[in-house]
Coordinates of C-alpha atoms in Angstrom, one line a residue:
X1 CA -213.3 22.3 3.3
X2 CA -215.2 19.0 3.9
X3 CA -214.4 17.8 0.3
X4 CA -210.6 18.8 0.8
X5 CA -211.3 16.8 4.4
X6 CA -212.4 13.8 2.5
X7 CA -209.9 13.6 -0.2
X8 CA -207.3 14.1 2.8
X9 CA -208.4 10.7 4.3
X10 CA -208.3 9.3 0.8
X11 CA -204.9 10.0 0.6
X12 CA -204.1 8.6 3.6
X13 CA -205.4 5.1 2.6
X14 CA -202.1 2.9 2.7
X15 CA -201.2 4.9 6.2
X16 CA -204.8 3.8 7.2
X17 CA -204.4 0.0 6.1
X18 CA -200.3 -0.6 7.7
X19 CA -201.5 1.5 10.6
X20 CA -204.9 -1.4 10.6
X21 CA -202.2 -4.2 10.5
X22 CA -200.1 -2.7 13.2
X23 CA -202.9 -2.3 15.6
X24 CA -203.9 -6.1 14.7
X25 CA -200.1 -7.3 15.3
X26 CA -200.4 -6.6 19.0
X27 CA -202.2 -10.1 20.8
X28 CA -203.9 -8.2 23.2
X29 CA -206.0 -10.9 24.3
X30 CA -208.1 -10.3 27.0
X31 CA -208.5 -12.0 29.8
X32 CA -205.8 -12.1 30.8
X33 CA -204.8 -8.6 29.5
X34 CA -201.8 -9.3 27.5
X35 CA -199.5 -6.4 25.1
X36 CA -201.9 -3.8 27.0
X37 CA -198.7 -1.7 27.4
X38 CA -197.0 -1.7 24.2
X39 CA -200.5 -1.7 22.0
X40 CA -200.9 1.5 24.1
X41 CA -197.4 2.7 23.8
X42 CA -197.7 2.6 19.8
X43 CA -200.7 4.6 20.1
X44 CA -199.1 7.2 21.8
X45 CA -195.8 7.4 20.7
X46 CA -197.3 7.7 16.7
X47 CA -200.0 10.7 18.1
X48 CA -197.6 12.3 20.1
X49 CA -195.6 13.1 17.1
X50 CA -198.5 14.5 15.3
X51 CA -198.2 17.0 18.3
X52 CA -200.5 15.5 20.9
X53 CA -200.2 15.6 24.5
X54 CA -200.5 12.0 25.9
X55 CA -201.0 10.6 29.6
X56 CA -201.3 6.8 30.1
X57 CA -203.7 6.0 33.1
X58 CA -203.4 2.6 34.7
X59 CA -206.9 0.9 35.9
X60 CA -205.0 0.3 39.3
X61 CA -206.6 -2.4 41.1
X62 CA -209.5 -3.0 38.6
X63 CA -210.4 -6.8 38.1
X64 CA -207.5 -8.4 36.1
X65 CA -204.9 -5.7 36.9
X66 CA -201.6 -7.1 37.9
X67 CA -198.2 -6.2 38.0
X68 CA -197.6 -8.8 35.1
X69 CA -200.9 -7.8 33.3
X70 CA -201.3 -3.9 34.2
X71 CA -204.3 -2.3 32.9
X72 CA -202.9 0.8 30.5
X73 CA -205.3 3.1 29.0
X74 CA -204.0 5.9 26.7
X75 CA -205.6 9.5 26.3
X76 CA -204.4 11.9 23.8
X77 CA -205.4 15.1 23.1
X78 CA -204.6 17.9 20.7
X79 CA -205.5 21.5 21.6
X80 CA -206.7 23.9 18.7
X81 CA -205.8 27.6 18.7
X82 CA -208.7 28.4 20.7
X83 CA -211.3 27.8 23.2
X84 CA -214.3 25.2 22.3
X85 CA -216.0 22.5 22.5
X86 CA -213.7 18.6 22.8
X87 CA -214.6 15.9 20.4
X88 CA -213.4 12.4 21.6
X89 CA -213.3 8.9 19.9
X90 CA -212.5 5.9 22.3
X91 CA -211.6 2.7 21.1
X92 CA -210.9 -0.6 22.9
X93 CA -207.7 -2.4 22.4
X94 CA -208.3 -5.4 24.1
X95 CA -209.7 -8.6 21.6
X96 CA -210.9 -11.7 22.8
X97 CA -209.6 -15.3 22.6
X98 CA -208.6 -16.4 19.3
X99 CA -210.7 -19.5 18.8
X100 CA -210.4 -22.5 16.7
X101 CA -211.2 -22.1 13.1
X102 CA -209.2 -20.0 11.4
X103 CA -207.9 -20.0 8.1
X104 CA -205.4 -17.4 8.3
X105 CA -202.8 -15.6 10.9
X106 CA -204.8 -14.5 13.8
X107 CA -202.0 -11.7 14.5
X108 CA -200.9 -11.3 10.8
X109 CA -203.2 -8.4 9.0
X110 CA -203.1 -10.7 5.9
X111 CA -205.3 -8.7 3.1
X112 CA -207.8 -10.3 0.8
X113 CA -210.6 -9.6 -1.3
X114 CA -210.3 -6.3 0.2
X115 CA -210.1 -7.0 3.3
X116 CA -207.8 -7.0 6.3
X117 CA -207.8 -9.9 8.4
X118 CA -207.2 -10.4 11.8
X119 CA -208.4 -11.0 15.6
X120 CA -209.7 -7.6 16.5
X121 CA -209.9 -6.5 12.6
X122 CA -213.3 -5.8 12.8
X123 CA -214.1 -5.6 16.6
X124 CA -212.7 -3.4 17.2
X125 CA -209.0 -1.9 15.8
X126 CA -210.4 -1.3 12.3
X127 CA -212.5 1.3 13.8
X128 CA -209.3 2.7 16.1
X129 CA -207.3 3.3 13.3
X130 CA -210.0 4.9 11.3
X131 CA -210.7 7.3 14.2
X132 CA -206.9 8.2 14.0
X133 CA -206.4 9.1 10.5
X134 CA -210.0 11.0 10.6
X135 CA -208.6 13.3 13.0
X136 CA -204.9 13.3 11.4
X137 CA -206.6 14.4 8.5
X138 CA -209.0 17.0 10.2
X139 CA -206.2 18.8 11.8
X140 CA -203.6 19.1 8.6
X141 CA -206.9 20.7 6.9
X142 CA -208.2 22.7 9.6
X143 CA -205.5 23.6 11.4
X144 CA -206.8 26.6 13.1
X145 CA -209.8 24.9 14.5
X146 CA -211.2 26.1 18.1
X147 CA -211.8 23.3 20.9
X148 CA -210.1 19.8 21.2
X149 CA -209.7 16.7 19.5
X150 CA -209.4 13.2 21.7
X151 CA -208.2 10.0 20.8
X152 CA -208.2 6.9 23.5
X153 CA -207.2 3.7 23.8
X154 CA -208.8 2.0 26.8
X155 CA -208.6 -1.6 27.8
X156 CA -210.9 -4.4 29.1
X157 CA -214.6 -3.5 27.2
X158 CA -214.5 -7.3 26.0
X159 CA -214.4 -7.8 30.2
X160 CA -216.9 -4.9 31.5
X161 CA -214.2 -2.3 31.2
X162 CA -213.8 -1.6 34.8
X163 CA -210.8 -1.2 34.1
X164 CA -210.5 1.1 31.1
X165 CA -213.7 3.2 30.7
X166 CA -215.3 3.2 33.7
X167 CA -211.9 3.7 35.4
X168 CA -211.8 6.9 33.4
X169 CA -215.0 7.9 33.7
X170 CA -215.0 7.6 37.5
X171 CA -212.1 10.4 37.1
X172 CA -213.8 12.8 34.6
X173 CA -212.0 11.8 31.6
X174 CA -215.5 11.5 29.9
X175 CA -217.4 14.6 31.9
X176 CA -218.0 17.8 30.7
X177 CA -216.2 20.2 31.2
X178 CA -213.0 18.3 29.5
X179 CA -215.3 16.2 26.9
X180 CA -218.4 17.2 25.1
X181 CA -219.2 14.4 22.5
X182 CA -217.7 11.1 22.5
X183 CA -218.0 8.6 19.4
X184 CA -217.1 5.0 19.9
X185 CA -215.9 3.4 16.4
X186 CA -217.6 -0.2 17.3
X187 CA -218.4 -2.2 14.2
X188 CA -221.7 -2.0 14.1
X189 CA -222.2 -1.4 9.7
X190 CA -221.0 2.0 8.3
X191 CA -224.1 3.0 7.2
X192 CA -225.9 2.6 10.9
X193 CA -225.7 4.9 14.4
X194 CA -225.8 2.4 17.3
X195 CA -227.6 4.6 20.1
X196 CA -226.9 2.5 23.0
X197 CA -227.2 -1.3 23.8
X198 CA -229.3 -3.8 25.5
X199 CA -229.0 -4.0 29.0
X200 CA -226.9 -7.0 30.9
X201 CA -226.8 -9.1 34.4
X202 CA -223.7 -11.7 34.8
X203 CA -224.6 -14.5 37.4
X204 CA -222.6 -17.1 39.3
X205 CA -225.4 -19.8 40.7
X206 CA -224.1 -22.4 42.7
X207 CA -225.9 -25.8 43.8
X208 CA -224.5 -27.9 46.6
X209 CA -224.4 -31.9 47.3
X210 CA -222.8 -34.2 49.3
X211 CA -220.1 -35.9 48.3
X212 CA -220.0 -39.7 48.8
X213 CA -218.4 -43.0 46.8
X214 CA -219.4 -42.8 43.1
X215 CA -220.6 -46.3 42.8
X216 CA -223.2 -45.6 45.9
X217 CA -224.3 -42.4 44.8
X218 CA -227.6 -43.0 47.2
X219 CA -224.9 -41.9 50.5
X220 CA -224.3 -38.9 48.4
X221 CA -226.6 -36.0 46.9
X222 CA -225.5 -34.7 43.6
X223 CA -224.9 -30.7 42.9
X224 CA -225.5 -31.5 39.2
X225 CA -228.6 -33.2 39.3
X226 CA -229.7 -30.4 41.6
X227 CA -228.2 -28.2 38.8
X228 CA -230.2 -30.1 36.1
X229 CA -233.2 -29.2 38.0
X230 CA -233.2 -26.0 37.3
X231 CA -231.7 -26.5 34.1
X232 CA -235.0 -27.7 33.1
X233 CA -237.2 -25.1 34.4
X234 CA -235.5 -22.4 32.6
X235 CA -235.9 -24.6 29.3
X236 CA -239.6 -25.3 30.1
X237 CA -240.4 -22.0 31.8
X238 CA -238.0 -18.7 31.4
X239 CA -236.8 -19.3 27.4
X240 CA -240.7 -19.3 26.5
X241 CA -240.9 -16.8 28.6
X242 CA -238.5 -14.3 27.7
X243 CA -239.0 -14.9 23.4
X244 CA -242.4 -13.2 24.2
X245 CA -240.8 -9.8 25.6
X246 CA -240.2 -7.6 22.5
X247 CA -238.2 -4.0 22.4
X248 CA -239.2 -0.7 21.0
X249 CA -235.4 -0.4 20.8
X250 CA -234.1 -0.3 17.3
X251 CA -232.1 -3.5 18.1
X252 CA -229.8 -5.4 15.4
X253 CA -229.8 -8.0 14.6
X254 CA -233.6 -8.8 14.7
X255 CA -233.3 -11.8 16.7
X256 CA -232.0 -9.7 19.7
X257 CA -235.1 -7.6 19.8
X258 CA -236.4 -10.3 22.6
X259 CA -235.0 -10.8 26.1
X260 CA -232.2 -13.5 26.6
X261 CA -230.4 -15.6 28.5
X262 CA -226.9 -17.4 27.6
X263 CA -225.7 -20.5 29.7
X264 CA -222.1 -19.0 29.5
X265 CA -220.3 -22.0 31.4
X266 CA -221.3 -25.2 33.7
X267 CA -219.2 -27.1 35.8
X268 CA -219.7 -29.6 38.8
X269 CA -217.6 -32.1 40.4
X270 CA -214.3 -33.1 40.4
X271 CA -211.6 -30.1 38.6
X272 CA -211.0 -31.3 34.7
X273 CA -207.7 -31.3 33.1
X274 CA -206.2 -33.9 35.1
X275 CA -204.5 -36.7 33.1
X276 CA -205.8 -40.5 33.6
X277 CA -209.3 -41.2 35.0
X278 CA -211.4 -39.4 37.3
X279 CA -211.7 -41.1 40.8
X280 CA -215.5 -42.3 41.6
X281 CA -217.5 -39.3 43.5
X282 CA -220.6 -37.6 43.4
X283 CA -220.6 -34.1 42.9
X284 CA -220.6 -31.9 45.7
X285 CA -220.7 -28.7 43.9
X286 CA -221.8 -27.6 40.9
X287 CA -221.7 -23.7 39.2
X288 CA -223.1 -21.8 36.2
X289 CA -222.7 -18.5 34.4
X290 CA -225.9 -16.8 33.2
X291 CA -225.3 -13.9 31.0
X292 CA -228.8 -12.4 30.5
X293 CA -229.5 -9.5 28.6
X294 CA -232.9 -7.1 28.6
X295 CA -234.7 -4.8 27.1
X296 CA -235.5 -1.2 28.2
X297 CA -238.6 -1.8 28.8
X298 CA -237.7 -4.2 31.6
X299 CA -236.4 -3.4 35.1
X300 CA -233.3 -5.3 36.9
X301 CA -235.2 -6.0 39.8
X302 CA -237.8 -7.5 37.7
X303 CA -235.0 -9.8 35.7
X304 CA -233.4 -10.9 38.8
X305 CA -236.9 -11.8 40.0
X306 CA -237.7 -14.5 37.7
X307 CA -234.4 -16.6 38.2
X308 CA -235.2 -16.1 42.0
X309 CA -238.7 -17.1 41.9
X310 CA -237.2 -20.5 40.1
X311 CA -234.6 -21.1 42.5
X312 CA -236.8 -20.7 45.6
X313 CA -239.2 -23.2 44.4
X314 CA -236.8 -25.6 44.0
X315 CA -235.8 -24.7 47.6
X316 CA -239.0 -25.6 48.6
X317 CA -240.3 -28.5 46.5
X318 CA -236.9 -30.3 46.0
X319 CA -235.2 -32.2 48.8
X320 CA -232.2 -30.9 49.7
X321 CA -231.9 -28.2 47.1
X322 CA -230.0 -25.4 48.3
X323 CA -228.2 -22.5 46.0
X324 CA -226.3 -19.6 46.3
X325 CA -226.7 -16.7 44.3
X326 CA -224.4 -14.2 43.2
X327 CA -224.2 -11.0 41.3
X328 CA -221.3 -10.6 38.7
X329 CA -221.9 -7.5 36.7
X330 CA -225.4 -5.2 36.3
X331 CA -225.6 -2.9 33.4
X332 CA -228.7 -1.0 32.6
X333 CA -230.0 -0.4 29.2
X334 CA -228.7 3.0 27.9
X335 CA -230.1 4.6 24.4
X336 CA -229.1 8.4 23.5
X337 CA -231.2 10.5 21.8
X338 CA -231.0 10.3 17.7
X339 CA -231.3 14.3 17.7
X340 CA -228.1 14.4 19.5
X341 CA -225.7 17.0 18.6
X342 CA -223.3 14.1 17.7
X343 CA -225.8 11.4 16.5
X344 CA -226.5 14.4 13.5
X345 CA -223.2 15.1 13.3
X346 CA -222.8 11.5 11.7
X347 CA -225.9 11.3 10.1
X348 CA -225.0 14.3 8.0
X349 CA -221.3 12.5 7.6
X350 CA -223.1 9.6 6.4
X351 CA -225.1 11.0 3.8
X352 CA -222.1 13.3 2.4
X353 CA -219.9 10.1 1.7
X354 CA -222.7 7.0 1.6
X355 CA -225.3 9.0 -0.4
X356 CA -228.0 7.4 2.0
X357 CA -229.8 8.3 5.2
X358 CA -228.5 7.0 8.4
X359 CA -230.2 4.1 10.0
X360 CA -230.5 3.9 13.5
X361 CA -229.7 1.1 15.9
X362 CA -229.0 -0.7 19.1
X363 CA -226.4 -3.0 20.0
X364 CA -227.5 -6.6 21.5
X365 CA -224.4 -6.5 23.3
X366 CA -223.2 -3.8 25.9
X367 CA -220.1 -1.8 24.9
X368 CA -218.2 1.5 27.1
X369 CA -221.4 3.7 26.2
X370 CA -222.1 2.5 29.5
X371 CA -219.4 4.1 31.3
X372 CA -219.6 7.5 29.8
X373 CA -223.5 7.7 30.2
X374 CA -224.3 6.5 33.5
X375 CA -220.3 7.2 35.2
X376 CA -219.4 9.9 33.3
X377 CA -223.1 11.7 32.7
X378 CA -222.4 12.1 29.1
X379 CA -225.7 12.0 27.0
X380 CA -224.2 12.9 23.6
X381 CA -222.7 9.7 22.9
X382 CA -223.2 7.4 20.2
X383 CA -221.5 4.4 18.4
X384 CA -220.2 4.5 14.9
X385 CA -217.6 2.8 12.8
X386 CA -216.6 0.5 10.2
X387 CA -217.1 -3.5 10.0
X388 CA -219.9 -5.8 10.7
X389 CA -221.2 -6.7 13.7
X390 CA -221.9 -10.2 13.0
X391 CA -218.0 -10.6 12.4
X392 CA -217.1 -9.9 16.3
X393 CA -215.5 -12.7 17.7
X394 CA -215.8 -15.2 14.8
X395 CA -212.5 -17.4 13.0
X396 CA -211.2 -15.5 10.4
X397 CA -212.6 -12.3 11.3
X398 CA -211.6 -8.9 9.0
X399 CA -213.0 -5.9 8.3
X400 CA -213.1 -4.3 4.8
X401 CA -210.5 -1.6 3.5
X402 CA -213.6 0.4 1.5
X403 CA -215.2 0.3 4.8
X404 CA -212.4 1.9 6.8
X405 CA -211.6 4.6 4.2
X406 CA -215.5 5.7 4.2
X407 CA -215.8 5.1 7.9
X408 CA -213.0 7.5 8.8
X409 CA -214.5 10.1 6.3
X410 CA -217.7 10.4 7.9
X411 CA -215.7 10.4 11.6
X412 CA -213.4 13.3 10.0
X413 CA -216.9 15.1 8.7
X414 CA -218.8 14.2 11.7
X415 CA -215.4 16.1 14.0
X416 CA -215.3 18.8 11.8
X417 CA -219.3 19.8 12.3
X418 CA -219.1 19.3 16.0
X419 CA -216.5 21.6 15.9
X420 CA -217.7 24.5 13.8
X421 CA -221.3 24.7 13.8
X422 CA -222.3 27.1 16.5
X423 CA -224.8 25.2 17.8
X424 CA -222.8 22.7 18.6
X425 CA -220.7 24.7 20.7
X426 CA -220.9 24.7 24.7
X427 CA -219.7 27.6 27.1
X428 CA -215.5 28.2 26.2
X429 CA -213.2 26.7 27.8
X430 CA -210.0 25.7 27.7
X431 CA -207.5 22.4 29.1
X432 CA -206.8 24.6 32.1
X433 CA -210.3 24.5 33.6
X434 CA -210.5 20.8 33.6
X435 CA -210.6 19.2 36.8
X436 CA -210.1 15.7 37.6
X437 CA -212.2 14.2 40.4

């Protein structure tokens, strides 16, 4: 069976590579959210005639979700001819910006070298479609199977997912009794299980001023020299700081294994974009994004602290310096056991097509594991698909055809364990005793 499984997915490999492009074709570009709707539409109208049921759930009133930019998840789910456990693979449609740089058609799944190319290529529609013909395949072999298959496309992860994952989650699409293991085809190397991810906490600090003529900027008090201030405490102060905390947590790539902290915007004064010159003003007002990410090891109180402790001593020692603080988004650290039922499931996939023991690792960045582990109190989840991680979000991004092909044989291997090995199997149910909260 899983060598008829295998040569099933390698028979689907043009199927595999137009369904790739498809996927890539839609500019689902978030923020602001846009082709949500039809990516998701595609994605159910091609599984629903394989003979799945479908139900597309709107993230209503999630950040972002608008009447012009709705928030449209799709869930599809294929019933076998009997009572069992429910393996589900959820992929995020949404890609980021495009980004100067590129060589080729953002939006135009050009192949070469063997690869397919494309924003959201690697990061992560490659793995999407890989997850779809694993499963295509698993079900024209094993048609008989007991249990469920899953297939979702959810929206927003590049954002937090509020609006896709832990929308869903919230309502027990990823809860046992309705799921039992969920893989999450992020590209993070074929050969690799990513057991969770870093943890992350968005800020929004804010210094205030006094505005006054530009040219007597001694009336005024400037935001952005207040700013600047503590600009340079976290250069002399926090950055040493946090390159001396190191993780247990099988992080990739190496670099990430140490707390820390992105500057993800600054802006103060007047609003840009305006043609001509600026008029003459000191700044009044002046805001930053801080995107830092920690270690397990490390509590959120205790990250929170030391930007506090920095900002309050400014409050104290600097004239005039006042801030305000506020949270954006808090994620703790999350890492699944690697004796998970579905973490071996893919290890054993992984040696049966790569010839190689799994490695396992830990994202830098957060992805919907989140969600389902702390939302939806699923353990057994783990990340796994095709493409590398240091393509995400780079010009010219693509992930390779080989890789898809093996990828999707080890999902298709990995689905076909967690459905047939009793010890993989949880107390029988059926669609009917799912319950949404």
């Amino acid at each position: 069976m899983r060598r008829e499984l295998t040569q099933r997915v390698e028979s689907k490999l043009q199927d595999l590579i137009a369904l790739t492009q498809d996927l890539i074709a839609f500019p689902t570009i978030n923020p602001p959210g846009e082709a949500y709707q039809p990516c998701a539409q595609y994605i159910g109208q091609r599984l629903s005639r394989k003979g799945f049921s479908v139900e597309y759930v709107r993230g209503e009133r999630a950040p972002g979700d608008t009447d012009k930019y709705p928030r449209i998840n799709v869930i599809c789910r294929y019933e076998g001819k009997g009572p069992g456990p429910c393996v589900h693979f959820n992929s995020h449609i949404d890609v980021v910006e495009v980004g100067h740089g590129w060589t080729v058609d953002p939006f135009g799944g050009e192949i070469k070298d063997g690869k397919i190319f494309g924003r959201g290529s690697c990061d992560m529609k490659g793995g999407l479609a890989a997850s779809i013909i694993a499963v295509e395949a698993l079900i024209e072999c094993y048609p008989d199977f007991c249990g469920a298959l899953e297939i979702s496309g959810t929206v927003d992860e590049e954002s937090g997912g509020l609006g896709g994952v832990a929308y869903l989650a919230e309502r027990g699409y990823f809860s046992k009794p309705r799921v039992d293991h969920v893989i999450i085809p992020e590209p993070l190397h074929k050969d690799q299980i990513c057991l969770g991810h870093r943890g992350v906490w968005w800020s929004e600090i804010e210094t205030r001023g006094s505005i006054a003529h530009g040219s007597m900027p001694f009336l005024g008090d400037s935001a952005i020299r207040h700013m600047s201030a503590f600009l340079s405490v976290l250069e002399d102060e926090l950055y040493p700081a946090l390159s001396k905390k190191q993780t247990q947590m099988p992080v990739i790539p190496p670099g990430a294994r140490s707390s820390t902290l992105n500057i993800n915007s600054l802006h103060g004064g007047q609003e840009e974009g305006h043609a001509g010159l600026p008029s003459a003003c000191v700044a009044d007002s002046c805001r930053i994004i801080l995107d830092r990410r920690f270690l397990i090891e490390e509590s959120l109180e205790e990250v929170k602290a030391e930007v506090v402790e920095i900002l309050e001593k400014l409050r104290k020692t600097r004239r005039n310096f006042e801030y305000e603080l506020k949270d954006l988004l808090e994620v703790l650290p999350v890492m699944a056991e690697k004796d998970s039922a579905v973490a071996q499931a893919v290890a054993q996939g992984i040696k049966a097509v790569l010839h190689k023991d799994a490695s396992y690792v830990v994202s830098p960045g957060t992805y919907d594991q989140k969600h389902i582990t702390r939302l939806g109190h699923l353990q057994d989840c783990i990340a796994y698909g095709p493409g590398i991680l240091e393509m995400a979000h780079r010009p010219d991004e693509f992930v390779g055809i080989e890789d898809l092909v093996d990828s999707a044989k080890v999902m298709a291997l990995a689905a076909y364990s967690l459905l047939t090995e009793p010890d993989a199997m949880p107390v029988k149910r059926t669609l009917s005793d799912h319950v949404h909260s």
